[in-house]
């Protein structure tokens, strides 16, 4: 293998990502060898054997020529696999998959999940890795090489990454807030604060629960609707600034600092998950949660929503379409066996999801059992006090028969207190399914406050969330920064630190919107709409571009030249027919869902009732949603049109000359 | 409410019947009270009744609070309770003459719950409810501690407990930790930026020295297979002397 003139050492690693995925580009650190004098260089050239190169597609040849001078490679294939794994495993594995499992049939959900993994996840992952390894450029360059009209795909990826980084760091700010508050005894969300005359607890807190109160009132100080903006919460703003400073510290020096941080952000979540698994399985009542999760509800398989959600989860969990997988693979040796790696990465990602949901369900089981026993005890206390029975006489065992006896013996009193006697049910406690920030900041904290040494568990848990979140942010910001540092116009004027600083500053300033009283509602808008449709479109265009614009045969030949083995007939069928159809199906589903719903709605916190209520979005919020979706999807056709016009204009110029 | 009280009384009667069979309270009540204090009992029974004026109901949950270590509620415990109430009234108001005998207990159930009322002998009537309430609230902590119970397990119905506010330090703890982390991050950023600037200055100094040496060398050449592309573009091509020299070495026929 001929060595290029300058040898570059690769020292970077990837980052962890959430369920919306992120782009990751890696910058390199150059180790320049001592410059050779001209004499040796000519000598070197003469000694080359004259065996001609195999004829390859001109695009590959051009790419190889350009990249020989500047492309670093991974030190070993394992680094590449590790990078992809830490990119794919993120917050979504922890807070989205357990929810889907619970909603769509428990153990039965694994069936559509695994089917979609094999049919959609692995092939698309293999495709992206193969594209990156073949083109040996980042996303914009790779699509530009395939066809200059498709450069918009790369630009759309960068725009989506920018939106993601803006709102994603707010999660880190919340994690910091909870982490700082975990060092108190007792934990601040374990009990309600007192009202003004110190006779009982705060009214909002009584109606809701102490963890919900801490989240909605103390952390977010949420307003009743999205129209009422309120002011910026200074505590949250400070935490957000701190989160951005931490991210800046990590990306400041490029790979030099990022590479070391990522070792921690990638491995620490696994350590904490294992510790929590051991702790979770030994909790009282964990078995209830696990049994609930693993009992399959087969009838859910007939629900189309199950299959759609399985497909969507696989799609977003692997982080396809952000351009980061292309970037990782572009630093591979061309002979790398990316098929094997694609299978390994997708399998590990899915098993991490299942592993995290085991932990989550044991925690659910503990919380549900705790609440159920509390409910029973409240009923016992009510009956004991009303009928002046001996303390300790009523036990959960004889509760039912005693209730019947009392109902028959003292019907009038019993009917008086009957409305207060709740039917305690373990099933209904387990049925409360939560996802996203609600799972992390309300349900988990409720379980943690009932554990012994709750401060330790709380600190561990929020450190894990922080690691997952900061890892994602490293990827997000790197995806935005790499095109900026690569473009000569900007990087010649400003040093790398200043560019990073500017990007962080702008994102932080815009992110202050999410610290206002209505900030959580805007966060939900970004979370639900900034990345979903655009990513589907991007991946659809990618698949069609490779199969029909570039040509599947040509791609197959290139892969054989590179890796030495042809892709199986299975991959080819999936790439050419099944995946585009599947993505179009998802796309149609999303659009019809939006259209059928009529107006879009959101969940608002009502302080007077102490629960969430559904409201409609006002017009300007709908306009923002439309803008979010349009600004990334329109990149693709607009850039294609622009390139077309430019080419026509250039042709016109050359012809006239 | 009153029907409930009568029902409660009925239930108490049921329990009492059980107890009489076991012979627990019966001996004491019949033997001790009847001869000497029958008159006082009658008067006191009128003052202390469920729902009477200035009377309060008390409820204890001994087994919930103490589990196996729960003590049985007997006369001595009642004596202690009367003492605590008398002590509270004495310290709260200026009624110096309140004795233990002025605190009347009645309707003790197996729950354990009972009613009590405080009489003032000098005025020969009950101490007003507000005063009793204030006194109990003031000394609630000491009453709880005397019985190794807390606000939830020793309940005075209609006397709301003053819930102790959590102790808050002058600066909230989270601000302290936040400041520590903030300062560390700022120091890290400043260090990295400064070292980056220094490195760049060193590099630019080194490169200005080396540009004189490297003037003649080509800096960036696109290379294909080790051969610069610009030579390949030329029409003559490039002769590979390794093959060209072969002809002369062949031996002629």
XYZ file of N, CA and C in Angstrom, chain B residues 49-252:
612
model
N -67.609 14.095 77.324
C -68.405 13.235 76.461
C -67.965 13.472 75.033
N -68.141 12.490 74.182
C -67.775 12.733 72.779
C -68.600 13.886 72.219
N -67.908 14.885 71.707
C -68.623 16.011 71.145
C -69.018 17.037 72.163
N -68.546 16.899 73.393
C -68.903 17.881 74.424
C -68.168 19.187 74.161
N -68.590 20.232 74.854
C -67.975 21.540 74.682
C -66.554 21.493 75.203
N -65.627 22.052 74.454
C -64.205 22.128 74.808
C -63.532 20.771 74.946
N -64.156 19.746 74.370
C -63.528 18.426 74.435
C -62.835 18.108 73.123
N -61.741 17.379 73.198
C -60.978 17.021 71.991
C -60.822 15.519 71.937
N -60.808 15.001 70.728
C -60.563 13.562 70.557
C -59.098 13.354 70.234
N -58.559 12.344 70.860
C -57.161 11.996 70.619
C -57.112 10.584 70.052
N -56.196 10.371 69.115
C -56.086 9.050 68.476
C -54.621 8.655 68.459
N -54.356 7.453 68.947
C -52.966 6.984 68.917
C -52.856 5.746 68.040
N -51.773 5.647 67.317
C -51.511 4.449 66.508
C -50.209 3.849 67.000
N -50.319 3.064 68.066
C -49.093 2.569 68.689
C -48.410 1.515 67.838
N -49.202 0.569 67.318
C -48.574 -0.522 66.560
C -47.955 0.010 65.288
N -48.593 1.019 64.641
C -48.025 1.582 63.407
C -46.704 2.249 63.693
N -46.654 2.954 64.829
C -45.444 3.711 65.107
C -44.320 2.837 65.619
N -44.655 1.901 66.497
C -43.595 1.203 67.210
C -43.478 -0.265 66.867
N -44.455 -0.816 66.172
C -44.364 -2.219 65.765
C -44.331 -3.144 66.959
N -43.240 -3.911 67.058
C -43.139 -4.875 68.156
C -42.911 -4.207 69.491
N -42.308 -3.017 69.436
C -41.977 -2.377 70.712
C -43.152 -1.581 71.273
N -44.338 -1.757 70.686
C -45.478 -0.968 71.157
C -45.847 -1.355 72.574
N -46.057 -0.337 73.406
C -46.487 -0.596 74.785
C -48.003 -0.658 74.811
N -48.536 -1.301 75.819
C -49.992 -1.364 75.894
C -50.502 -0.101 76.556
N -51.651 0.339 76.090
C -52.230 1.550 76.648
C -52.999 1.191 77.915
N -52.480 1.631 79.025
C -53.162 1.307 80.281
C -53.288 2.564 81.128
N -53.634 2.379 82.376
C -53.918 3.511 83.264
C -52.705 4.417 83.426
N -51.530 3.785 83.504
C -50.333 4.586 83.725
C -50.059 5.498 82.563
N -50.320 4.984 81.352
C -50.122 5.833 80.178
C -51.134 6.984 80.204
N -52.338 6.676 80.628
C -53.342 7.740 80.723
C -52.904 8.789 81.732
N -52.294 8.325 82.821
C -51.804 9.242 83.841
C -50.758 10.177 83.245
N -49.854 9.605 82.460
C -48.823 10.418 81.822
C -49.470 11.449 80.887
N -50.479 10.977 80.155
C -51.131 11.891 79.223
C -51.765 13.064 79.968
N -52.450 12.742 81.051
C -53.077 13.815 81.828
C -52.020 14.781 82.330
N -50.876 14.223 82.724
C -49.804 15.076 83.249
C -49.289 16.015 82.163
N -49.143 15.477 80.950
C -48.623 16.305 79.866
C -49.600 17.420 79.525
N -50.886 17.089 79.524
C -51.872 18.124 79.199
C -51.876 19.198 80.270
N -51.815 18.746 81.516
C -51.809 19.714 82.619
C -50.579 20.604 82.532
N -49.453 19.990 82.223
C -48.215 20.751 82.076
C -48.352 21.779 80.963
N -48.981 21.376 79.848
C -49.118 22.305 78.721
C -49.959 23.513 79.109
N -51.096 23.231 79.775
C -51.972 24.333 80.165
C -51.249 25.254 81.136
N -50.506 24.659 82.053
C -49.804 25.479 83.045
C -48.815 26.407 82.384
N -48.048 25.874 81.393
C -47.007 26.711 80.795
C -47.592 27.712 79.819
N -48.711 27.354 79.203
C -49.263 28.228 78.164
C -50.001 29.413 78.786
N -50.915 29.083 79.706
C -51.695 30.173 80.300
C -51.279 30.341 81.756
N -51.895 31.276 82.431
C -51.469 31.547 83.804
C -52.282 30.761 84.826
N -52.879 29.672 84.354
C -53.670 28.902 85.310
C -52.726 27.984 86.099
N -52.375 28.440 87.278
C -51.393 27.702 88.062
C -51.977 26.504 88.765
N -53.276 26.479 88.891
C -53.852 25.483 89.773
C -54.301 24.220 89.068
N -53.980 24.096 87.786
C -54.446 22.911 87.063
C -53.697 21.692 87.586
N -54.436 20.686 88.009
C -53.844 19.441 88.498
C -54.170 18.332 87.535
N -53.541 17.180 87.767
C -53.784 16.042 86.894
C -55.241 15.610 86.969
N -55.809 15.762 88.138
C -57.197 15.339 88.289
C -58.153 16.238 87.534
N -57.659 17.406 87.072
C -58.543 18.290 86.320
C -58.678 17.874 84.864
N -57.829 16.992 84.411
C -57.907 16.522 83.023
C -58.733 15.251 83.017
N -59.828 15.278 82.283
C -60.744 14.142 82.283
C -60.649 13.381 80.969
N -60.522 12.087 81.079
C -60.486 11.234 79.893
C -61.731 10.374 79.860
N -62.251 10.131 78.695
C -63.384 9.218 78.623
C -63.432 8.539 77.264
N -64.308 7.568 77.173
C -64.533 6.858 75.895
C -63.264 6.276 75.317
N -62.512 5.591 76.160
C -61.280 4.992 75.642
C -61.652 3.763 74.824
N -61.194 3.734 73.583
C -61.461 2.575 72.739
C -60.181 1.786 72.560
N -60.327 0.666 71.878
C -59.152 -0.160 71.699
C -58.267 0.329 70.551
N -58.701 1.408 69.918
C -58.083 1.898 68.698
C -56.602 2.199 68.855
N -56.129 2.987 69.667
C -56.568 3.610 70.900
C -57.048 5.032 70.649
N -58.247 5.347 71.065
C -58.680 6.738 70.947
C -59.540 7.075 72.159
N -59.531 8.350 72.512
C -60.345 8.783 73.655
C -60.603 10.271 73.538
N -61.507 10.740 74.399
C -61.801 12.169 74.460
C -61.244 12.714 75.761
N -60.830 13.960 75.709
C -60.414 14.554 76.979
C -60.936 15.982 77.051
N -61.087 16.444 78.291
C -61.494 17.826 78.519
C -60.771 18.300 79.786
N -60.479 19.584 79.834
C -59.744 20.131 80.983
C -60.678 21.051 81.758
N -60.766 20.815 83.058
C -61.604 21.673 83.898
C -60.726 22.590 84.723
N -61.287 23.723 85.050
C -60.582 24.667 85.910
C -61.322 24.718 87.249
N -60.709 24.198 88.296
C -61.451 24.104 89.565
C -61.829 25.471 90.127
N -60.940 26.460 89.942
C -61.244 27.765 90.525
C -62.473 28.371 89.886
N -62.656 28.141 88.600
C -63.846 28.708 87.947
C -64.945 27.682 87.777
N -64.634 26.460 88.067
C -65.605 25.375 88.031
C -66.255 25.210 86.663
N -65.456 25.388 85.639
C -65.951 25.094 84.299
C -64.766 24.637 83.448
N -65.062 24.308 82.218
C -63.995 23.764 81.379
C -63.125 24.899 80.832
N -61.891 24.575 80.652
C -60.965 25.521 80.020
C -61.377 25.661 78.554
N -61.440 26.915 78.055
C -61.912 27.088 76.673
C -61.047 26.331 75.654
N -61.722 25.966 74.556
C -61.056 25.120 73.561
C -59.842 25.804 72.949
N -60.007 27.135 72.722
C -58.899 27.848 72.102
C -57.630 27.782 72.935
N -57.809 27.894 74.262
C -56.657 27.861 75.143
C -55.999 26.493 75.130
N -56.848 25.466 75.184
C -56.306 24.101 75.154
C -55.549 23.873 73.849
N -56.178 24.367 72.766
C -55.545 24.176 71.457
C -54.178 24.839 71.411
N -54.156 26.103 71.883
C -52.885 26.818 71.869
C -51.835 26.126 72.706
N -52.278 25.641 73.888
C -51.327 24.988 74.781
C -50.752 23.726 74.143
N -51.653 22.918 73.559
C -51.177 21.661 72.944
C -50.224 21.971 71.791
N -50.581 22.975 70.978
C -49.729 23.292 69.814
C -48.339 23.727 70.254
N -48.324 24.481 71.351
C -47.044 24.999 71.787
C -46.128 23.873 72.246
N -46.708 22.891 72.944
C -45.888 21.826 73.527
C -46.030 20.510 72.789
N -46.473 20.571 71.564
C -46.747 19.332 70.828
C -45.533 18.427 70.763
N -44.388 19.055 70.533
C -43.163 18.271 70.385
C -42.867 17.462 71.639
N -43.037 18.089 72.806
C -42.720 17.393 74.049
C -43.734 16.307 74.348
N -45.006 16.580 73.995
C -46.019 15.542 74.206
C -45.696 14.341 73.326
N -45.346 14.616 72.043
C -44.996 13.509 71.136
C -43.844 12.700 71.704
N -42.815 13.418 72.156
C -41.631 12.702 72.633
C -41.913 11.881 73.870
N -42.843 12.372 74.704
C -43.151 11.611 75.927
C -43.709 10.244 75.589
N -44.401 10.142 74.452
C -45.015 8.866 74.087
C -44.261 8.163 72.965
N -43.111 8.650 72.597
C -42.297 8.132 71.485
C -43.139 8.019 70.217
N -43.939 9.079 69.958
C -44.775 9.073 68.760
C -44.485 10.348 67.976
N -45.163 10.505 66.847
C -44.990 11.750 66.107
C -46.357 12.324 65.771
N -46.344 13.393 64.969
C -47.599 14.092 64.674
C -48.625 13.194 64.004
N -48.131 12.214 63.198
C -49.102 11.378 62.484
C -49.657 10.275 63.360
N -48.886 9.776 64.330
C -49.355 8.655 65.127
C -50.023 9.086 66.426
N -49.785 10.306 66.873
C -50.519 10.843 68.025
C -51.299 12.034 67.493
N -52.543 11.792 67.190
C -53.321 12.842 66.550
C -54.279 13.474 67.521
N -54.270 14.808 67.514
C -55.313 15.554 68.189
C -56.228 16.041 67.084
N -57.399 15.445 67.002
C -58.280 15.869 65.923
C -58.729 17.292 66.202
N -58.791 18.086 65.167
C -59.129 19.500 65.247
C -58.058 20.369 65.852
N -56.918 19.829 66.175
C -55.778 20.676 66.512
C -54.732 20.418 65.437
N -54.668 21.277 64.413
C -53.692 21.011 63.349
C -52.275 21.170 63.859
N -51.426 20.261 63.469
C -50.040 20.328 63.909
C -49.318 21.405 63.131
N -48.437 22.090 63.800
C -47.584 23.038 63.093
C -46.483 22.233 62.441
N -46.509 22.154 61.109
C -45.498 21.353 60.436
C -44.179 22.099 60.432
N -43.150 21.435 60.868
C -41.855 22.091 60.937
C -41.294 22.361 59.554
N -40.962 23.579 59.236
C -40.402 23.859 57.919
C -39.010 23.265 57.818
N -38.641 22.824 56.649
C -37.293 22.264 56.516
C -36.254 23.341 56.722
N -35.154 22.971 57.352
C -34.115 23.969 57.628
C -33.418 24.330 56.324
N -33.376 25.623 56.042
C -32.711 26.060 54.818
C -31.460 26.839 55.178
N -30.336 26.437 54.659
C -29.137 27.224 54.937
C -29.236 28.572 54.232
N -28.390 29.507 54.630
C -28.503 30.862 54.105
C -28.268 30.887 52.601
N -27.205 30.171 52.103
C -27.082 30.016 50.640
C -27.539 28.602 50.310
N -28.429 28.447 49.343
C -28.865 27.091 48.993
C -27.674 26.253 48.550
N -27.743 24.960 48.864
C -26.591 24.093 48.602
C -26.265 24.043 47.124
N -27.308 24.072 46.285
C -27.048 23.888 44.857
C -26.240 25.047 44.296
N -26.399 26.229 44.871
C -25.624 27.375 44.388
C -24.140 27.151 44.653
N -23.853 26.547 45.810
C -22.450 26.300 46.157
C -21.823 25.351 45.153
N -22.524 24.225 44.923
C -21.956 23.231 44.009
C -21.855 23.805 42.605
N -22.880 24.564 42.195
C -22.873 25.177 40.875
C -21.664 26.081 40.725
N -21.401 26.900 41.738
C -20.269 27.824 41.633
C -18.957 27.070 41.511
N -18.826 25.977 42.263
C -17.583 25.204 42.198
C -17.370 24.677 40.785
N -18.423 24.021 40.239
C -18.286 23.432 38.897
C -18.034 24.518 37.864
N -18.755 25.648 37.992
C -18.613 26.761 37.058
C -17.182 27.259 37.024
N -16.609 27.474 38.207
C -15.235 27.989 38.257
C -14.252 27.000 37.644
N -14.448 25.708 37.937
C -13.547 24.704 37.371
C -13.593 24.729 35.844
N -14.818 24.835 35.301
C -14.953 24.808 33.837
C -14.305 26.043 33.226
N -14.513 27.200 33.849
C -13.923 28.439 33.317
C -12.397 28.337 33.339
N -11.859 27.815 34.427
C -10.401 27.667 34.518
C -9.900 26.741 33.421
N -10.618 25.625 33.198
C -10.226 24.686 32.143
C -10.225 25.339 30.773
N -11.288 26.113 30.502
C -11.382 26.764 29.188
C -10.238 27.748 28.992
N -9.986 28.554 30.025
C -8.924 29.558 29.901
C -7.577 28.886 29.665
N -7.322 27.802 30.408
C -6.050 27.091 30.241
C -5.893 26.577 28.815
N -6.972 25.944 28.302
C -6.883 25.376 26.956
C -6.678 26.465 25.907
N -7.401 27.580 26.047
C -7.261 28.652 25.053
C -5.842 29.218 25.085
N -5.343 29.460 26.294
C -4.007 30.052 26.406
C -2.960 29.113 25.834
N -3.061 27.810 26.157
C -2.059 26.883 25.617
C -2.199 26.757 24.117
N -3.428 26.874 23.587
C -3.611 26.831 22.138
C -2.950 28.010 21.451
N -3.103 29.191 22.058
C -2.480 30.389 21.467
C -0.967 30.249 21.479
N -0.442 29.731 22.591
C 1.024 29.566 22.683
C 1.519 28.610 21.625
N 0.811 27.481 21.468
C 1.218 26.490 20.455
C 1.234 27.098 19.072
N 0.192 27.888 18.792
C 0.116 28.485 17.450
C 1.263 29.447 17.224
N 1.646 30.212 18.271
C 2.751 31.153 18.114
C 4.040 30.405 17.842
N 4.235 29.293 18.581
C 5.449 28.507 18.375
C 5.488 27.963 16.959
N 4.347 27.472 16.481
C 4.286 26.892 15.123
C 4.602 27.950 14.082
N 4.001 29.153 14.258
C 4.216 30.179 13.235
C 5.666 30.612 13.235
N 6.307 30.643 14.408
C 7.735 30.962 14.455
C 8.531 29.898 13.739
N 8.223 28.631 14.012
C 8.965 27.533 13.380
C 8.741 27.535 11.884
N 7.524 27.797 11.457
C 7.258 27.734 10.017
C 7.932 28.878 9.287
N 8.059 30.069 9.909
C 8.756 31.155 9.212
C 10.217 30.806 9.029
N 10.785 30.020 9.976
C 12.178 29.606 9.787
C 12.290 28.604 8.650
N 11.288 27.739 8.530
C 11.411 26.633 7.578
C 11.048 27.035 6.160
N 10.310 28.153 5.963
C 9.875 28.495 4.605
C 11.069 28.789 3.712
N 12.172 29.317 4.243
C 13.338 29.567 3.407
C 13.898 28.275 2.856
N 13.925 27.240 3.729
C 14.470 25.952 3.293
C 13.579 25.327 2.240
N 12.265 25.454 2.442
C 11.340 24.698 1.610
C 10.934 25.429 0.346
N 11.545 26.571 0.067
C 11.121 27.359 -1.090
C 11.134 26.569 -2.376
N 12.209 25.761 -2.548
C 12.313 25.061 -3.806
C 11.369 23.873 -3.886
N 10.950 23.341 -2.727
C 10.149 22.106 -2.745
C 8.714 22.386 -3.130
N 8.113 21.402 -3.759
C 6.675 21.496 -4.022
C 5.964 21.238 -2.704
N 4.983 22.068 -2.380
C 4.303 21.869 -1.094
C 3.173 20.841 -1.190
N 2.291 21.048 -2.078
C 1.148 20.128 -2.159
C 1.010 19.624 -3.576
N 1.206 18.360 -3.723
C 1.082 17.791 -5.053
C 0.034 16.696 -4.981
N -0.859 16.712 -5.928
C -1.809 15.601 -5.955
C -1.102 14.394 -6.534
N -1.288 13.318 -5.852
C -0.519 12.130 -6.191
C -1.472 11.007 -6.554
N -1.178 10.343 -7.630
C -1.924 9.149 -7.981
C -0.925 8.015 -8.090
N -1.056 7.054 -7.205
C -0.159 5.906 -7.261
C 1.300 6.307 -7.090
N 1.517 7.381 -6.371
C 2.899 7.803 -6.172
C 3.433 8.695 -7.275
N 2.613 8.915 -8.290
C 3.095 9.731 -9.416
C 2.295 11.024 -9.420
N 2.960 12.179 -9.490
C 2.205 13.439 -9.515
C 1.352 13.520 -10.762
N 0.126 14.052 -10.568
C -0.839 14.040 -11.660
C -0.437 14.947 -12.805
N 0.273 16.047 -12.505
C 0.562 16.983 -13.589
C 1.478 16.351 -14.641
N 2.351 15.426 -14.207
C 3.191 14.764 -15.204
C 2.381 13.791 -16.037
N 1.374 13.203 -15.446
C 0.554 12.246 -16.187
C -0.252 12.946 -17.268
N -0.636 14.245 -16.952
C -1.474 14.952 -17.923
C -0.710 15.279 -19.207
N 0.604 15.375 -19.106
C 1.358 15.787 -20.303
C 1.283 14.723 -21.382
N 1.444 15.163 -22.603
C 1.168 14.275 -23.726
C 2.201 13.166 -23.849
N 3.473 13.493 -23.504
C 4.484 12.459 -23.723
C 4.303 11.279 -22.787
N 3.630 11.491 -21.689
C 3.546 10.398 -20.721
C 4.843 10.286 -19.973
N 5.031 9.206 -19.344
C 6.211 9.053 -18.531
C 6.789 7.691 -18.805
N 8.034 7.640 -19.148
C 8.629 6.336 -19.422
C 9.055 5.705 -18.110
N 8.741 4.460 -18.018
C 9.155 3.703 -16.843
C 10.424 2.973 -17.214
N 11.532 3.507 -16.699
C 12.821 2.986 -17.138
C 13.022 1.538 -16.742
N 12.284 1.068 -15.765
C 12.460 -0.337 -15.380
C 12.115 -1.257 -16.543
N 11.117 -0.892 -17.322
C 10.747 -1.717 -18.476
C 11.528 -1.335 -19.720
N 11.806 -0.018 -19.842
C 12.441 0.444 -21.082
C 13.813 -0.163 -21.262
N 14.533 -0.384 -20.157
C 15.911 -0.875 -20.298
C 15.970 -2.366 -20.619
N 14.812 -3.047 -20.607
C 14.840 -4.499 -20.744
C 15.330 -4.986 -22.096
N 15.031 -4.226 -23.139
C 15.330 -4.716 -24.497
C 16.807 -5.013 -24.693
N 17.654 -4.090 -24.164
C 19.087 -4.253 -24.454
C 19.674 -5.454 -23.745
N 18.972 -5.919 -22.723
C 19.583 -6.999 -21.965
C 19.321 -8.371 -22.590
N 18.358 -8.399 -23.506
C 18.073 -9.685 -24.110
C 19.237 -10.083 -25.029
N 19.556 -11.304 -24.943
C 20.654 -11.749 -25.821
C 20.137 -11.874 -27.248
N 20.893 -11.375 -28.173
C 20.429 -11.465 -29.570
C 20.427 -12.922 -30.038
